[in-house]
Coordinates of C-alpha atoms in Angstrom, one line a residue:
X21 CA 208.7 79.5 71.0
X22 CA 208.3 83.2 69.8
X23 CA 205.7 84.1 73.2
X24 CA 208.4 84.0 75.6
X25 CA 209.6 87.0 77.7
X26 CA 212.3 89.1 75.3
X27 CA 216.0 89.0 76.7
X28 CA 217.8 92.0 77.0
X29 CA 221.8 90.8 76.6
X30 CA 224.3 93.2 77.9
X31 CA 227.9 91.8 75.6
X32 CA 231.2 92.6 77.4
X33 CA 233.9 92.2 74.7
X34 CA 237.3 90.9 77.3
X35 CA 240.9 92.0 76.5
X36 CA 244.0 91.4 78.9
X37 CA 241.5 91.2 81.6
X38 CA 239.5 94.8 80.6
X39 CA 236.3 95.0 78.9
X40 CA 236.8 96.7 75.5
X41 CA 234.8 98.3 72.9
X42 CA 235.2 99.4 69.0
X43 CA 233.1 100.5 66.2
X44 CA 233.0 97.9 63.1
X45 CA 235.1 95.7 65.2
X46 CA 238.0 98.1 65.2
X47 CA 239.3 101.2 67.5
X48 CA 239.2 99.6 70.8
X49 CA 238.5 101.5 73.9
X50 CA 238.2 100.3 77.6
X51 CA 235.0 100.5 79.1
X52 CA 236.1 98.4 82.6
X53 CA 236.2 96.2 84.6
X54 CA 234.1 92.6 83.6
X55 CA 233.4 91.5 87.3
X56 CA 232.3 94.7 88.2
X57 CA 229.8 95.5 85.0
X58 CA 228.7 91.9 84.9
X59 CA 227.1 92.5 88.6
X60 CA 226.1 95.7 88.0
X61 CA 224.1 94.5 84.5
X62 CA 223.2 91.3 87.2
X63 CA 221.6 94.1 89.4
X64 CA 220.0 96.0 86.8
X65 CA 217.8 93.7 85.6
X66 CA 219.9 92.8 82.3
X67 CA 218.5 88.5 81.4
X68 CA 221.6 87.3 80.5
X69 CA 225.8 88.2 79.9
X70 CA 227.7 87.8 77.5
X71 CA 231.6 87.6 77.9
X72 CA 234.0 87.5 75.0
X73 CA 237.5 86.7 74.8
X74 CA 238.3 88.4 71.4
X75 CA 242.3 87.7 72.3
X76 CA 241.9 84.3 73.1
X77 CA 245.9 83.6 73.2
X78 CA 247.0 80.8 75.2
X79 CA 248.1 83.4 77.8
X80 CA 244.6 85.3 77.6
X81 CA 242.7 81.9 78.3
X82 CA 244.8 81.6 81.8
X83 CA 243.3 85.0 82.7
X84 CA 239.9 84.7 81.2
X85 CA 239.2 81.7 82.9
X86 CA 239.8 83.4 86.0
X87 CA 237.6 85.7 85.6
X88 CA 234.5 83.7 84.6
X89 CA 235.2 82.6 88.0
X90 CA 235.0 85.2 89.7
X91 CA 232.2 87.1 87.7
X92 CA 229.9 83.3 87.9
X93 CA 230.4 84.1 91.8
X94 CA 229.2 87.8 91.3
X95 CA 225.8 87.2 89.1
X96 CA 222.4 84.9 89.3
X97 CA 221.5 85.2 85.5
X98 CA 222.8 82.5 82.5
X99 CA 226.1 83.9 81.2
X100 CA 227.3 82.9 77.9
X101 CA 231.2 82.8 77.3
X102 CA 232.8 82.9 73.6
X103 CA 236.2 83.2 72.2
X104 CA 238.8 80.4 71.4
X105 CA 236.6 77.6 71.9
X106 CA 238.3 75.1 69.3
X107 CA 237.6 71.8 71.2
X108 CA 235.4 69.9 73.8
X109 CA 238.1 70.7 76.7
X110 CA 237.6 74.5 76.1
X111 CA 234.1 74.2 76.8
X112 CA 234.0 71.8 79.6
X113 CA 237.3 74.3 81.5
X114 CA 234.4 77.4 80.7
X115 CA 231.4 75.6 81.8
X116 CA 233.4 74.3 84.7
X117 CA 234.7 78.0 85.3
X118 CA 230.9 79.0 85.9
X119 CA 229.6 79.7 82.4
X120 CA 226.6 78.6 81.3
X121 CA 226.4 78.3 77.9
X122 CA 229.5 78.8 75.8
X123 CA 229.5 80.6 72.0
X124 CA 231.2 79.3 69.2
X125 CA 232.3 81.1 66.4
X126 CA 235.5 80.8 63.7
X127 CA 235.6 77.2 65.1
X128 CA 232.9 75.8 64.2
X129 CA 232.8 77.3 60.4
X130 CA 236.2 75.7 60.4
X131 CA 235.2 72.3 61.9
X132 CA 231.3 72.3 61.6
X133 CA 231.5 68.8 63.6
X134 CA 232.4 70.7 67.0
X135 CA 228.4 71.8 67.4
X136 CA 227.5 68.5 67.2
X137 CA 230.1 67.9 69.4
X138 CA 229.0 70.1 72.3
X139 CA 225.4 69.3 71.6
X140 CA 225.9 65.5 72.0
X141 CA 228.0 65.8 75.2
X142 CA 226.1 68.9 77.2
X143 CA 222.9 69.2 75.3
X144 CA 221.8 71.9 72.8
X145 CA 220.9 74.7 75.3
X146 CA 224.8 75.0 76.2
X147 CA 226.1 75.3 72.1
X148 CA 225.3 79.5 70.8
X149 CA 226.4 79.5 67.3
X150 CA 227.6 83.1 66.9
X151 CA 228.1 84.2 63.5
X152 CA 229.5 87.5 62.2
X153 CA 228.5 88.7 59.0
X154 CA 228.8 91.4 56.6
X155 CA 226.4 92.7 53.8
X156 CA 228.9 92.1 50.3
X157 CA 227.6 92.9 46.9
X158 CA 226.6 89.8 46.9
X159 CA 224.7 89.1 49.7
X160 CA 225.1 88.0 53.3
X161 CA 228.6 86.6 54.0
X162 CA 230.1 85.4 57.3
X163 CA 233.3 86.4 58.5
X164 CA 236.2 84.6 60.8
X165 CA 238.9 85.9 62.9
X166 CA 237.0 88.4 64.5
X167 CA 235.5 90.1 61.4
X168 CA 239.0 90.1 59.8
X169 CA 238.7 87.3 56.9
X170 CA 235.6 86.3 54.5
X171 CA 234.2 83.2 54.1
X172 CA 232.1 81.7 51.1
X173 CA 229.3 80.1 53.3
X174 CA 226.1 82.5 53.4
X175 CA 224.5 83.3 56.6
X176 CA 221.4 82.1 55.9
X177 CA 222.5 78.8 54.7
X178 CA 225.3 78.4 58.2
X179 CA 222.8 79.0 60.8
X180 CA 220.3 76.4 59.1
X181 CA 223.4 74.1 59.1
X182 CA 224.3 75.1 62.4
X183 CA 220.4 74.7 63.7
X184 CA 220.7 70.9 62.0
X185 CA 223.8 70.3 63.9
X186 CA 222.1 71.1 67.1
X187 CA 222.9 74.8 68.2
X188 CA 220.3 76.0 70.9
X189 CA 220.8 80.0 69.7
X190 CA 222.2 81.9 66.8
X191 CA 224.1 84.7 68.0
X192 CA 224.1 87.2 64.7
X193 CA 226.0 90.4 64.4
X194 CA 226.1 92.3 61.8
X195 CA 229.5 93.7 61.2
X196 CA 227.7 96.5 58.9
X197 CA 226.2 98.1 61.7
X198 CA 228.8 97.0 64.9
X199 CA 228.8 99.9 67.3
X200 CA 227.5 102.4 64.6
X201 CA 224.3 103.2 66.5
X202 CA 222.1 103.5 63.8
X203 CA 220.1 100.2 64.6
X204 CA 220.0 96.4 64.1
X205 CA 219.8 94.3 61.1
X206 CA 216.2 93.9 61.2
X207 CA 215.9 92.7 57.7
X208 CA 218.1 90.0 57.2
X209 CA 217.1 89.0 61.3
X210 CA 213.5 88.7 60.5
X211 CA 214.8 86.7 57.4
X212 CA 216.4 84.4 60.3
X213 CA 213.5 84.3 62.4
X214 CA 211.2 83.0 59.6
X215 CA 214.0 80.1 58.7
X216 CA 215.1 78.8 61.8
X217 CA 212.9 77.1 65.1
X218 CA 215.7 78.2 67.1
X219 CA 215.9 81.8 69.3
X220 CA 218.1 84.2 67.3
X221 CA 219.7 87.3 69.0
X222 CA 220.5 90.3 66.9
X223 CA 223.3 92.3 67.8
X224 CA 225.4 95.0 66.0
X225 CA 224.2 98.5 65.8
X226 CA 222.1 99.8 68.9
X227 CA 221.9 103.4 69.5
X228 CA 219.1 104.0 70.9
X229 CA 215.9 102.5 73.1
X230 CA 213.7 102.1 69.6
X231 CA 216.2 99.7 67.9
X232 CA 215.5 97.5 70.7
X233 CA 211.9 97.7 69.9
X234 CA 212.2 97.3 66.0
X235 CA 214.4 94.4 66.6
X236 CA 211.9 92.3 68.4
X237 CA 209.0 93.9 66.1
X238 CA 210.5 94.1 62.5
X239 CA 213.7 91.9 62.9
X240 CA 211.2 89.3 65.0
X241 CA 214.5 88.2 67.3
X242 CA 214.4 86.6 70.5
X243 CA 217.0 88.5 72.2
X244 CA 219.3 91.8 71.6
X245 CA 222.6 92.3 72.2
X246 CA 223.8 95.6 73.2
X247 CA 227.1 96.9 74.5
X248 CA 228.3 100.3 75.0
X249 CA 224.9 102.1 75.2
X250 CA 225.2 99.7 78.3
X251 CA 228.7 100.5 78.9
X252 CA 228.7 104.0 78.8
X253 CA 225.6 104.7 80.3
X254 CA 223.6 105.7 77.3
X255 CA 220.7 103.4 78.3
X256 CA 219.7 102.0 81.7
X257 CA 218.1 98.9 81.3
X258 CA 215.5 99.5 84.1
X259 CA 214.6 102.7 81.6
X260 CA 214.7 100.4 78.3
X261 CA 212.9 97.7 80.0
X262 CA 210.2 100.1 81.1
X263 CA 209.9 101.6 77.7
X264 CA 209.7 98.4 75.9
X265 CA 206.8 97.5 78.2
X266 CA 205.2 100.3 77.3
X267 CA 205.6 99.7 73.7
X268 CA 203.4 96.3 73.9
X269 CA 206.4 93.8 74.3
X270 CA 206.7 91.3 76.8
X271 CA 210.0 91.9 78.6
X272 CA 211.0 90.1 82.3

């Protein structure tokens, strides 16, 4: 499992139809246009794409959906969709829309049952099990409503639930270090990695071209998850690519 190629995941957060992004999952900004950044991270070279709808109001669905559409026409890599997914119909109108996989989030904490769910009806490689989570006095906690409410499950003991009840990935972010640029959370990612049989992808804090690196080396994760050093042109991934090749890891 852990020799395959490294993914590089450019994340395009989705709002009223305009990729957003914030800092500790607050003070939004706009950073485009999702059909046009999906095929330009297509072109560059980026693995996969990640779309969320983080307003997933009846209304924002309508339009979302759309637009998986019309990015699934614009891209050749697996794309991942998230946001509002509370039942099997929401994943079979996104897969039908184009996506590939879908990610799962404050539903599943709520209703645990909805992995198995999607596992039992499209197979394991479709269900991401995203989890947000925040380092408390008291350890790792997860977080629903888009980082707004605390939970009492643990990380470390959801994803192994969420693993058991047949996720394919673990999508982590750590809300500590969202957008703050100072790196990943290689610590509690590496404590993932050692736990689970299943890929995990870090995401939350990239800044620069070395937290890529000590993601995949300390934090041992299959994947990284970036957005606006993508976004805003702060790292091509050709460039990143390059230099991760040149720091030993095995990138496509």
């Amino acid at each position: 499992m852990k020799g395959l190629a490294k993914r590089i995941i450019p994340c395009l957060d989705v709002k009223d139809g305009e990729t957003v992004k914030g800092t500790n999952f607050v003070n939004l900004r706009k950073a485009g246009d999702p059909v046009e950044l999906g095929k330009a991270y297509s072109d560059a070279g980026a693995d996969e794409l990640v779309f969320l709808d983080i307003t997933a109001s009846f209304e924002g669905r309508k339009t979302f959906t759309e637009m998986v559409t019309r990015v699934a026409k614009e891209i050749n890599i697996p794309f991942t969709v998230g946001g509002g997914i509370n039942a099997l119909d929401d994943v079979e109108r996104l897969l039908y829309a184009g996506a590939d996989k879908v990610s799962v989030n404050s539903a599943a904490i709520r209703r645990p049952q909805l992995i198995n769910e999607i596992t039992n009806k499209f197979g394991s490689q479709v269900c991401v099990c995203a989890i947000d989570a925040h380092l408390d006095d008291d350890g790792w906690h997860c977080y629903v409503k888009g980082g707004r409410e605390r939970v009492e499950l643990g990380l470390f003991d959801w994803a192994k639930e969420a693993e058991q009840r047949g996720a394919g990935e673990i999508l982590f972010t750590s809300m500590n270090h969202d957008g703050v640029k100072n790196g990943y959370a290689n610590e509690a990612l590496a404590q993932l990695a050692d736990s689970l049989s299943i890929p995990i992808i870090a995401s939350g804090g990239a800044g620069k071209k070395e937290h890529f690196r000590d993601a995949f080396i300390l934090g041992k994760a299959d994947a990284a998850l970036a957005a606006s050093v993508f976004h805003f042109g702060e790292i091509p991934i050709p460039e990143l690519k390059d230099y991760l090749r040149g720091e030993g890891i095995n990138v496509r």
